Short mmCIF file of C-alpha atoms and ligand atoms in Angstrom, two decimals:
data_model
loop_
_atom_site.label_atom_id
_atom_site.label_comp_id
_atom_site.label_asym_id
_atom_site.label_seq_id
_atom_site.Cartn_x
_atom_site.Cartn_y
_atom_site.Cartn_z
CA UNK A 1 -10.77 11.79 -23.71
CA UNK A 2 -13.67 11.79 -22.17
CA UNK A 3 -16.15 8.77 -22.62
CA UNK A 4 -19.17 7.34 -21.02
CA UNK A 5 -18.37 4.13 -19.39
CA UNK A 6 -20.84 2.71 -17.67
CA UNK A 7 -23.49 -0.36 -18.92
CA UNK A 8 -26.29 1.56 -16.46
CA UNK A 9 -25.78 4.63 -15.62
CA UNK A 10 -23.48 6.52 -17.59
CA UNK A 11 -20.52 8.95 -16.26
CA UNK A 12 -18.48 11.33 -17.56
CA UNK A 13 -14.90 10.80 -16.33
CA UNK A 14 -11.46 11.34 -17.84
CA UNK A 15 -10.74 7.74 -17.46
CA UNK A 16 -11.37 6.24 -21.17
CA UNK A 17 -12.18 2.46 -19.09
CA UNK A 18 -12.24 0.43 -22.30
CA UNK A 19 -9.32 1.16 -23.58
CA UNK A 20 -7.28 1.02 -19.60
CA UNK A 21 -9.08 -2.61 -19.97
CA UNK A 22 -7.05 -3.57 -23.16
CA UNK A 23 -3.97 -2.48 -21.69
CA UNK A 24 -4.09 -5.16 -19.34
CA UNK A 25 -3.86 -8.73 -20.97
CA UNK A 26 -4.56 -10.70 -17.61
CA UNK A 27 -8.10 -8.65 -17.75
CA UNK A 28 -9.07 -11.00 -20.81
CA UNK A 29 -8.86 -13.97 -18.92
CA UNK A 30 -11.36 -16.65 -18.09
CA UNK A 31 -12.03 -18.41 -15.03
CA UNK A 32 -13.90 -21.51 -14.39
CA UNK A 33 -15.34 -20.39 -18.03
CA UNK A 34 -16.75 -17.15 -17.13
CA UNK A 35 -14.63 -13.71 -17.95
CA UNK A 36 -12.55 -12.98 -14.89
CA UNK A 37 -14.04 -9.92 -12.79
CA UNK A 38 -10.91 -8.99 -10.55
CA UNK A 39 -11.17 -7.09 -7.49
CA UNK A 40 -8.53 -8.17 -5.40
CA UNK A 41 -6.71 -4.81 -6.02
CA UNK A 42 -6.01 -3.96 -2.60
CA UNK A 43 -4.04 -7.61 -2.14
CA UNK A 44 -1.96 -6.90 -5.08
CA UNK A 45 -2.89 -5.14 -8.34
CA UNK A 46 -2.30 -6.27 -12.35
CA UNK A 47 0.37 -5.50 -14.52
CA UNK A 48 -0.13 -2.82 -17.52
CA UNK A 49 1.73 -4.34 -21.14
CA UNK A 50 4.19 -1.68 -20.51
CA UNK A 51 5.47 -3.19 -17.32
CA UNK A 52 5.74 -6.93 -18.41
CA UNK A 53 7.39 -5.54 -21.70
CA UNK A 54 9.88 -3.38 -19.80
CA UNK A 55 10.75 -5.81 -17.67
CA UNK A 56 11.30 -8.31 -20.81
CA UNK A 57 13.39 -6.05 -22.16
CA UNK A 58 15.38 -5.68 -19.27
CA UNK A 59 16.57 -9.05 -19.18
CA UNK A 60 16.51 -9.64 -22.86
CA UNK A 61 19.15 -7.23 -23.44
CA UNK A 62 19.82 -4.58 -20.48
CA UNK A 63 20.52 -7.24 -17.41
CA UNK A 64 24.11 -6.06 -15.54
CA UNK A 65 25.25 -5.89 -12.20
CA UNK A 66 24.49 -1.80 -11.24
CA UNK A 67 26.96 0.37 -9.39
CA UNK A 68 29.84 -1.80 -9.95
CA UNK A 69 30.88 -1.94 -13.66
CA UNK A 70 32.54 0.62 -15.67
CA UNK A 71 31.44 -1.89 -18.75
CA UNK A 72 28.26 -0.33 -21.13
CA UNK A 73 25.30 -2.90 -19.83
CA UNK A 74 26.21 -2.00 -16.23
CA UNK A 75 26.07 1.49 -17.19
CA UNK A 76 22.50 0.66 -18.90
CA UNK A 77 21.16 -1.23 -15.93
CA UNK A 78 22.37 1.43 -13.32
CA UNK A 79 21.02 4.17 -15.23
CA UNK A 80 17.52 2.36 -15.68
CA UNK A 81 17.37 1.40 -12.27
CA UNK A 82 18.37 5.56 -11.12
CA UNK A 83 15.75 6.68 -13.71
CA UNK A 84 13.47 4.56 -11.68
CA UNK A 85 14.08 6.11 -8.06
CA UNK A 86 13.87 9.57 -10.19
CA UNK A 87 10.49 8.92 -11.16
CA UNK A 88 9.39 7.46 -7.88
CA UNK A 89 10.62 10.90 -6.30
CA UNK A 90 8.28 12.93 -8.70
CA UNK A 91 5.37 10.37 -7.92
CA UNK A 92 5.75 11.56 -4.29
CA UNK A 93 7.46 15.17 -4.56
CA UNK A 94 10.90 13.75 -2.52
CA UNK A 95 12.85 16.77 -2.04
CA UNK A 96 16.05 14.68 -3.16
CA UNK A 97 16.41 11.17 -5.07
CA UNK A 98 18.97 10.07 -1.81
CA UNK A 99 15.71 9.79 0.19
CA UNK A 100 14.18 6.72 -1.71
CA UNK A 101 15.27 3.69 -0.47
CA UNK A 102 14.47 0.47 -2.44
CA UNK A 103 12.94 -2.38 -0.59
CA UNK A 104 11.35 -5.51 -1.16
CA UNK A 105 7.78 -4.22 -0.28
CA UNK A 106 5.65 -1.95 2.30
CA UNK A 107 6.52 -4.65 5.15
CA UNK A 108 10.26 -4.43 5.10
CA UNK A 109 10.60 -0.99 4.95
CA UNK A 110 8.91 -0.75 8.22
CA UNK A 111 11.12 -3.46 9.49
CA UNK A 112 14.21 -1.43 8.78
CA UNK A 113 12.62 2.01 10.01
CA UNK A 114 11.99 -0.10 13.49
CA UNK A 115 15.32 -1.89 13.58
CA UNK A 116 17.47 0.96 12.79
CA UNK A 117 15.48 4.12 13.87
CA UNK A 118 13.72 2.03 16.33
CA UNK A 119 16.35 0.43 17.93
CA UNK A 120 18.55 3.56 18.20
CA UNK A 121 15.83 5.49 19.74
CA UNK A 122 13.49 3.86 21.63
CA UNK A 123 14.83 2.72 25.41
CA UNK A 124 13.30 0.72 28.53
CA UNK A 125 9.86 2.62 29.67
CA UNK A 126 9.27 4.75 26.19
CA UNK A 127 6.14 4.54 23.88
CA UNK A 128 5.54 3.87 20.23
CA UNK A 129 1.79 5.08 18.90
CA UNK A 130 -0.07 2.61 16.40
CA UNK A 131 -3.79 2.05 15.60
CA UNK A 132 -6.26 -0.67 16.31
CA UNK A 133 -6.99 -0.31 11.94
CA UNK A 134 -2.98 -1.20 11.29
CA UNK A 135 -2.08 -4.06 8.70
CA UNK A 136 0.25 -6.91 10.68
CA UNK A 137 3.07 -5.39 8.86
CA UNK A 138 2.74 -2.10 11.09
CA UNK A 139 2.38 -4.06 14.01
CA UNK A 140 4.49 -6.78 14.02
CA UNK A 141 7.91 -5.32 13.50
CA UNK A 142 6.69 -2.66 16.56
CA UNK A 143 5.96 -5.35 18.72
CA UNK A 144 9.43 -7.24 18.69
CA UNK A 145 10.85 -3.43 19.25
CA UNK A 146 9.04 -3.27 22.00
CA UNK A 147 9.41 -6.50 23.65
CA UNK A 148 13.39 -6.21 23.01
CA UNK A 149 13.43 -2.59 24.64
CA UNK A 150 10.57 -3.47 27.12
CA UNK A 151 8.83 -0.75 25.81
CA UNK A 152 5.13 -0.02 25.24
CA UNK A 153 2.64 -0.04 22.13
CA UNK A 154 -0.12 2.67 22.41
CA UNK A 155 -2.61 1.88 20.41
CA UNK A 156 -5.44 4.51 18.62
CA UNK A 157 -8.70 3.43 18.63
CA UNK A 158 -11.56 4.47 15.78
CA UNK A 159 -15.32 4.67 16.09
CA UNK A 160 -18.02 1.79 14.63
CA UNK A 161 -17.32 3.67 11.19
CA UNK A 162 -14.12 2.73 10.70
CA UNK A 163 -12.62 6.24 11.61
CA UNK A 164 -9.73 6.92 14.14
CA UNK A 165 -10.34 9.11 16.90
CA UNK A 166 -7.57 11.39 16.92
CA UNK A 167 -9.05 12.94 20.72
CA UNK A 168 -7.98 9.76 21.65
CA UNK A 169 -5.06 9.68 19.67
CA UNK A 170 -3.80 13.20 21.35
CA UNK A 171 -4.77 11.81 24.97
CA UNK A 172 -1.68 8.88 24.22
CA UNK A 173 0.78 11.07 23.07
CA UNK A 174 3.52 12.35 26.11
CA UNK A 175 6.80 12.90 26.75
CA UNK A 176 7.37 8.76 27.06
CA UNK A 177 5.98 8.68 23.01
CA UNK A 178 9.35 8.06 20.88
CA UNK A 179 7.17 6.99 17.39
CA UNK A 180 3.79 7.12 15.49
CA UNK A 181 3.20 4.76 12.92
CA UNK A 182 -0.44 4.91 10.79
CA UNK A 183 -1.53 3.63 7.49
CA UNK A 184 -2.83 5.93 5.12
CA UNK A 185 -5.40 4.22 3.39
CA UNK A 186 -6.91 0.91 5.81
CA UNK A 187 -6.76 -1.95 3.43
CA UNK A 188 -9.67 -3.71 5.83
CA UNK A 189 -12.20 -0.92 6.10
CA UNK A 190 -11.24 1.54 2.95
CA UNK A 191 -10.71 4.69 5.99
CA UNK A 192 -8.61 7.46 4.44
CA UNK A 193 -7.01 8.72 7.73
CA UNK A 194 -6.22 12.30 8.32
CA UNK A 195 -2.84 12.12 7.89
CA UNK A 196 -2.04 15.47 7.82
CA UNK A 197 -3.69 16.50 10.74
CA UNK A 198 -2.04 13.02 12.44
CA UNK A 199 1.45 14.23 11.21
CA UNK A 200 0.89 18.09 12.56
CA UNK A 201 0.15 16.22 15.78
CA UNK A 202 3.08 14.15 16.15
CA UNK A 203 4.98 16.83 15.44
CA UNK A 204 3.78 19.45 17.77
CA UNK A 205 5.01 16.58 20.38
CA UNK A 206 8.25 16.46 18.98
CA UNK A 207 7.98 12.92 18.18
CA UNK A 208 8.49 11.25 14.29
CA UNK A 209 6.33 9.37 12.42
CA UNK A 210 5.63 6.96 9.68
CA UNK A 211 2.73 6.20 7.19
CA UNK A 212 2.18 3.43 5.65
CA UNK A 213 1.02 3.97 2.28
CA UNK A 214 0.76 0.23 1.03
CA UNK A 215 -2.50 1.12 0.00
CA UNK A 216 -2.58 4.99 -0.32
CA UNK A 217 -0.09 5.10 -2.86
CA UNK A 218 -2.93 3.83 -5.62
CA UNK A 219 -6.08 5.92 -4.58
CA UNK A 220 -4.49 8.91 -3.96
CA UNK A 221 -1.72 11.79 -4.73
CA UNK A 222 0.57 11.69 -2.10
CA UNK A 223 2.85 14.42 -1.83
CA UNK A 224 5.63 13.84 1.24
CA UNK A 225 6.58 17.47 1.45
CA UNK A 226 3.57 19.04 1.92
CA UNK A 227 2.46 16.23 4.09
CA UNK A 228 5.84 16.78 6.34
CA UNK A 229 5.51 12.99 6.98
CA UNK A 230 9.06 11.86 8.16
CA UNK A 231 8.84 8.28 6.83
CA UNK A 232 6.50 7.16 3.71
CA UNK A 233 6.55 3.63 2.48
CA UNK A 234 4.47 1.33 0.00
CA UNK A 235 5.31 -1.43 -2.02
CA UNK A 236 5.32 -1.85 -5.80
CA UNK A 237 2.85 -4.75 -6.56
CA UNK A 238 0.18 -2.40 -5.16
CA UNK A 239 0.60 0.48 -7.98
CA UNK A 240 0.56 -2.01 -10.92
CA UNK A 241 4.08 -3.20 -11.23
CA UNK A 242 6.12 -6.25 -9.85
CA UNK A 243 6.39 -8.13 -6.56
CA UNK A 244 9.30 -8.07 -4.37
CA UNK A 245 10.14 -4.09 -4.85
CA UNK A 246 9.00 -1.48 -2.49
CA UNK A 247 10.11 1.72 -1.51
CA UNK A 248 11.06 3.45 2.02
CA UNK A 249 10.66 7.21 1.74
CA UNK A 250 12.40 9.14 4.34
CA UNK A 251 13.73 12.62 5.67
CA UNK A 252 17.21 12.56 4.25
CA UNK A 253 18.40 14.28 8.16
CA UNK A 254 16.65 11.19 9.71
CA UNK A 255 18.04 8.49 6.92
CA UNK A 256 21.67 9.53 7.73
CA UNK A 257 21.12 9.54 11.58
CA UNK A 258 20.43 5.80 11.54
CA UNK A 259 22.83 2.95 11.22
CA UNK A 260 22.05 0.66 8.33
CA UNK A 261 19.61 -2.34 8.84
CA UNK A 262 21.55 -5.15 6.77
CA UNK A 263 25.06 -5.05 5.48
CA UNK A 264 26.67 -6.32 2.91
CA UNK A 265 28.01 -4.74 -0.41
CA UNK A 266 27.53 -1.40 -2.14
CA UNK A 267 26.27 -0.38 1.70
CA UNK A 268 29.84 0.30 2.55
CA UNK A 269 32.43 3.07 2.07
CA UNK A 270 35.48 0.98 3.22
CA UNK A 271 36.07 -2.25 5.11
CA UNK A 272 38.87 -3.29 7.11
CA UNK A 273 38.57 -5.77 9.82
CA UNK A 274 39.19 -3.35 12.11
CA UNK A 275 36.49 -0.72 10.92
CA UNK A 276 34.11 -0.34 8.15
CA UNK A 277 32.88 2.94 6.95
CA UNK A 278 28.94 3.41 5.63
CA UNK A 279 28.38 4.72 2.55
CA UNK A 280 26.13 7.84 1.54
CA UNK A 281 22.24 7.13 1.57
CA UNK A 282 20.70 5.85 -0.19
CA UNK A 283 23.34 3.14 -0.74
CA UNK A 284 23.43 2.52 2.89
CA UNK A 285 20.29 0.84 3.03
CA UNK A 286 20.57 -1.00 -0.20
CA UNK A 287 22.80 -4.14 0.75
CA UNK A 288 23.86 -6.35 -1.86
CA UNK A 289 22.34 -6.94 -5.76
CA UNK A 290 19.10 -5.30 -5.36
CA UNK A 291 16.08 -5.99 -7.21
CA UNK A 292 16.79 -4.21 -10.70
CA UNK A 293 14.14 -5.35 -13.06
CA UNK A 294 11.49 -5.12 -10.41
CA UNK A 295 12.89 -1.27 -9.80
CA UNK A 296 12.99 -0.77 -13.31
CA UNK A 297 9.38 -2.14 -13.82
CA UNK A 298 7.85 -0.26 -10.62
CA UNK A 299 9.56 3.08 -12.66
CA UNK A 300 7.62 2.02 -15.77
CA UNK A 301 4.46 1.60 -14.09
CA UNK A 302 4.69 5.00 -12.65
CA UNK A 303 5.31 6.86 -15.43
CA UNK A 304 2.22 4.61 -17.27
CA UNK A 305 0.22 5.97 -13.70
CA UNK A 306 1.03 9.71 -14.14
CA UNK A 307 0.19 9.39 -17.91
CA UNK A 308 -3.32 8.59 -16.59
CA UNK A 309 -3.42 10.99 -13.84
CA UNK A 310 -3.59 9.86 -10.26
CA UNK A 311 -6.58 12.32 -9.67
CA UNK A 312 -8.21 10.79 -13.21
CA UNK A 313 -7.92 7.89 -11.00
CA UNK A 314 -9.01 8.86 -7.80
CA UNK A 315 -12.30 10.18 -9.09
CA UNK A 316 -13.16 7.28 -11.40
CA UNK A 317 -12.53 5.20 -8.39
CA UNK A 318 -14.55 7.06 -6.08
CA UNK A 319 -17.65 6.92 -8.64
CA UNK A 320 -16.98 3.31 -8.48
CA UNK A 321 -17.17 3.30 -4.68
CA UNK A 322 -20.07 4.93 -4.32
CA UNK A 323 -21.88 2.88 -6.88
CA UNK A 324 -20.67 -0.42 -5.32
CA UNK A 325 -21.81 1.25 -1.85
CA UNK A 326 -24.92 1.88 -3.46
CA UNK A 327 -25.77 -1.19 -5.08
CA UNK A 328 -24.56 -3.82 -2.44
CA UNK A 329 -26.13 -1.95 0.56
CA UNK A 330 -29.01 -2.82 -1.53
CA UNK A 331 -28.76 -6.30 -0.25
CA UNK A 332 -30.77 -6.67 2.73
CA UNK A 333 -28.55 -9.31 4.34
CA UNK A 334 -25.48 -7.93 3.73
CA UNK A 335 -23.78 -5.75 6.13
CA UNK A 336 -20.36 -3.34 5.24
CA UNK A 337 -17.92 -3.40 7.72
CA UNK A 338 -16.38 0.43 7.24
CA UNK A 339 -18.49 3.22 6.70
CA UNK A 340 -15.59 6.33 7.05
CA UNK A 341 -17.25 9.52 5.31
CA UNK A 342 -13.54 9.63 3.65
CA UNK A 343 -13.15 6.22 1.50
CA UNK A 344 -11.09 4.95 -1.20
CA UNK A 345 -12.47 2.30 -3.25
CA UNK A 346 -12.50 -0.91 -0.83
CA UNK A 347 -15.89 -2.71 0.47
CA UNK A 348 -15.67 -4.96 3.28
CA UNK A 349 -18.61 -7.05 3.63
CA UNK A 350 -20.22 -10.12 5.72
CA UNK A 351 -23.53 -11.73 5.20
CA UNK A 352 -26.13 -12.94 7.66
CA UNK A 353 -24.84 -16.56 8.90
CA UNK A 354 -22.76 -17.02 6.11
CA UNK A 355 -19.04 -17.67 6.33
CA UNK A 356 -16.29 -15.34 4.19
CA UNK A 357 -15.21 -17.94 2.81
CA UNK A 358 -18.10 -19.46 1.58
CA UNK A 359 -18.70 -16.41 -0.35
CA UNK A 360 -15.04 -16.30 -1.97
CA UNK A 361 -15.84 -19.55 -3.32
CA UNK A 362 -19.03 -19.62 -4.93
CA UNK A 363 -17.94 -16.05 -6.69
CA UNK A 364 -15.01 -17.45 -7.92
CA UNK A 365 -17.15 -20.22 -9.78
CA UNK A 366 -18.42 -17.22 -11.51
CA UNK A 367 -15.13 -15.91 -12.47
CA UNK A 368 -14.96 -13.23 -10.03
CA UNK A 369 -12.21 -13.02 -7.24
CA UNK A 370 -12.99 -11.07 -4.20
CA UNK A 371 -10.03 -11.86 -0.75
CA UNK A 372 -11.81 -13.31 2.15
CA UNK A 373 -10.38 -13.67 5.65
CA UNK A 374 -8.56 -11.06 8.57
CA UNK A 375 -6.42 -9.51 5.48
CA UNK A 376 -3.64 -9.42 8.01
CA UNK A 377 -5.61 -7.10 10.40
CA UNK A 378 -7.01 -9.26 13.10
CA UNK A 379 -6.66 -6.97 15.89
CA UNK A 380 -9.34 -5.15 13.59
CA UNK A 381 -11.32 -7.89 12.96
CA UNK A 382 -11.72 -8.35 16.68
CA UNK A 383 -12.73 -5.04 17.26
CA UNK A 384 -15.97 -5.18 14.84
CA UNK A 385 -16.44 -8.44 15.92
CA UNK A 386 -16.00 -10.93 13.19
CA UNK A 387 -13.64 -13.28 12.08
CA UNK A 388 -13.02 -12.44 8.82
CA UNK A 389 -14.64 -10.41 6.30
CA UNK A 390 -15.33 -10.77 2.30
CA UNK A 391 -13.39 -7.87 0.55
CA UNK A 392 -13.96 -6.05 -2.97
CA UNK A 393 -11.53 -3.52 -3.49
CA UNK A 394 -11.52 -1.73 -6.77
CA UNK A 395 -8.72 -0.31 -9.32
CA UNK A 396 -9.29 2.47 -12.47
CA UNK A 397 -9.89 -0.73 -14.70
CA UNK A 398 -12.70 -1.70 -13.34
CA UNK A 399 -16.56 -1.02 -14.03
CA UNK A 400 -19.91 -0.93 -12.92
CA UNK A 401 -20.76 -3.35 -14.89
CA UNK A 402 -18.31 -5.79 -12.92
CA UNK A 403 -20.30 -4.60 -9.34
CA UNK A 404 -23.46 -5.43 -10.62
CA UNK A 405 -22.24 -8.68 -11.90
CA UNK A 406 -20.65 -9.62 -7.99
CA UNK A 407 -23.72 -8.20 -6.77
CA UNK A 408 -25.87 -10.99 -8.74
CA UNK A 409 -22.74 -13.28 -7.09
CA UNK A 410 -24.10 -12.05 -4.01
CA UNK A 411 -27.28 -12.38 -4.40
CA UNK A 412 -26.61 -16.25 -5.79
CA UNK A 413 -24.45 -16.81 -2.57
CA UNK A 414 -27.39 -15.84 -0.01
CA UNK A 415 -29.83 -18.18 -2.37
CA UNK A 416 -27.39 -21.40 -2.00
CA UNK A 417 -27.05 -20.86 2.00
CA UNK A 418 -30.41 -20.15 2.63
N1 LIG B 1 0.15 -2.34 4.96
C1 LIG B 1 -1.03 -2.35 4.33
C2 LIG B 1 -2.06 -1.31 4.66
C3 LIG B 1 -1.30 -3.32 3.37
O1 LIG B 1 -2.49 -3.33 2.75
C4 LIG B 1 -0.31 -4.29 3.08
C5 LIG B 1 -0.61 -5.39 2.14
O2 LIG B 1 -1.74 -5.74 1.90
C6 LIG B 1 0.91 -4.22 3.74
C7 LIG B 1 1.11 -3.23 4.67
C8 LIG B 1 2.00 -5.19 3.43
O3 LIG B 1 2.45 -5.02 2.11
P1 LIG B 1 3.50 -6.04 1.47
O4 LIG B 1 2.98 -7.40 1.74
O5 LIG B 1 3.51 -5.67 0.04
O6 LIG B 1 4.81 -5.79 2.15
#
């Protein structure tokens, strides 16, 4: 199905836009009277029909305990919520179901790769690698490791691009280094690291490493065999299903090295007071009643995602991106904060004199939502300088027609300041 899709200029892509558009019902909303334009993707992104209906139908007549019931819903909800970690291990090529661990999101699966691997590896004097590009999520949970062990964070720095300097990164790495954690896709600047090149790195030092892939699960394929990436995680909200489900991806021979991270039930083999036994991964991370109809919905949305084609979507995005580069660079007072030669579809952007925030509002009053502010990366903001920036990040379902209309925004915004 190929179609044009543009208002302007018109491109051929495999992504049929208009008809993506319809199935999203939030898309037809209006705000403040005006259509909503929505490109706050790389916060969280909108839920396909599919999703919201699977998830209805979930609790309208599927909703069990799972794991625990030998009665027929139980056996329903367990299977659905199985089916989903199956099709999360095709989305990323897992070499075995065991090594997808449910979550809540992208930040606690680093929290329980730091407590548990973390804790049981890293001792007084040793070294954990970040960068200075790293969401708070992959540097909070670090830090308290490192205070508790009185250890040290390295940290990688990048260039005025936006792009990590992986000399530098080599220079930190020694026989101190115990972990190297690195986002995928920089949800400030749009940077698509290197990530196999950072992993082949690690490696050839002997020491682990994670990526986060909050937002390089949506712009890209990501494949964690090939990759050789020992920890992978992302959260669900960002690849168009729910909140409060996210997945921890990791080396099955690492997983059942580390002690769990909560317990509770299902976690457990046995319990006596005297001793309790762990049960098999991935059970052993997944204390107590997990989140099935947000599993169950993140399964949906994947299969609805691989229907499309995640490289359908990565090259209608990047037409977008260059588009939006194009036009808003067109703007003489505006100035884009990340210019990697490898993007995804994320534009982070301050005017002359005028505040972020000032520039979130007015655009809202024309029905378009953009996030303004550090977007949980202030060491970042700090090294380009600013406070905060304005952020458009873009998903398969939207147009050019949309970046022309937040470029007018733009344009409106400088015109009320000045
Ligand atoms: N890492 C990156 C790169 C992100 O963009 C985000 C969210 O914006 C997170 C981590 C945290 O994700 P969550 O809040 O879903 O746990």
């Amino acid at each position: 199905m190929s179609v044009e899709v543009n208002t302007k200029e018109s491109v051929k892509t495999s992504i049929d836009v208009e008809s993506i558009r319809r199935d999203f019902p939030i898309l037809e909303s209006k705000i403040k009277g005006n259509p909503l334009i929505y490109l706050d993707n790389a916060a969280t992104t909108q839920k396909p029909k599919v999703v919201i209906e699977r998830m209805n139908e979930y609790y309208f007549a599927q909703n069990s305990n799972v794991h625990r019931g030998v009665h027929t819903l139980s056996e329903i909800a367990t299977n659905a919520y199985e089916d989903a970690r199956e099709k999360i291990k095709t989305l990323i090529n897992a070499a075995d179901s065991k090594e997808i661990i449910f979550t809540r999101g992208t930040t606690e699966s680093i929290n329980l790769v730091a407590n548990s691997y973390g804790r049981m590896v890293v001792k007084e004097g040793d070294e954990i690698i970040i960068s200075i590009m790293e969401h708070h999520s992959n540097i909070v949970p670090w830090q308290i490791l490192a205070e508790e062990k009185k250890a040290k964070l390295r940290i990688i720095p990048i260039n005025d691009n936006g792009e990590l300097l992986i000399d530098e990164f080599e220079k930190l790495l020694n026989e101190k280094t115990k972990f190297v954690s690195v986002v995928h896709i920089s949800n400030s600047l749009g940077t698509i690291n290197p990530i196999k090149k950072i992993i082949d790195i690690s490696h050839n030092h002997g020491v682990p490493i994670l990526i986060d892939g909050a937002q390089g699960i949506m712009h890209t394929a990501v494949d964690v065999q090939e990759l050789d990436c020992d920890f992978y995680v992302f959260s669900g909200h960002k690849l168009y299903g729910p909140t409060g489900i996210g997945v921890l991806y990791g080396k099955s021979n690492l997983l059942n090295t580390m002690p769990p991270y909560q317990g509770g039930g299902d976690m457990i083999r046995s319990v006596t007071f005297e001793k309790t036994t762990y049960n098999d991964i991935p059970n052993k991370f997944e204390a107590g009643t997990p989140n099935i109809a947000g599993a169950v919905g993140l399964g949906t949305a994947i299969g609805y995602i691989l229907k499309i084609g995640i490289n359908n979507i990565a090259e209608y995005e990047n037409e977008l991106l260059k588009y939006a580069t194009d036009v808003l660079s067109s703007i003489k007072e505006l100035k884009i904060i990340g210019t990697a030669k490898e993007k995804a579809s994320i534009i982070s952007f301050v005017l002359e004199n005028i505040h972020p925030h000032d520039i979130g509002t007015v655009l809202d009053y024309e029905g378009i939502a953009i996030r303004t502010g550090h977007h949980c990366t202030q060491p970042l903001m700090h090294r380009f300088n600013v406070p905060a920036t304005a952020r458009a990040s873009l998903a398969f379902y939207n147009t050019k027609s949309e970046i022309d209309a937040i470029s007018e925004g733009i344009k409106k915004v400088i015109k009320v300041f000045n």
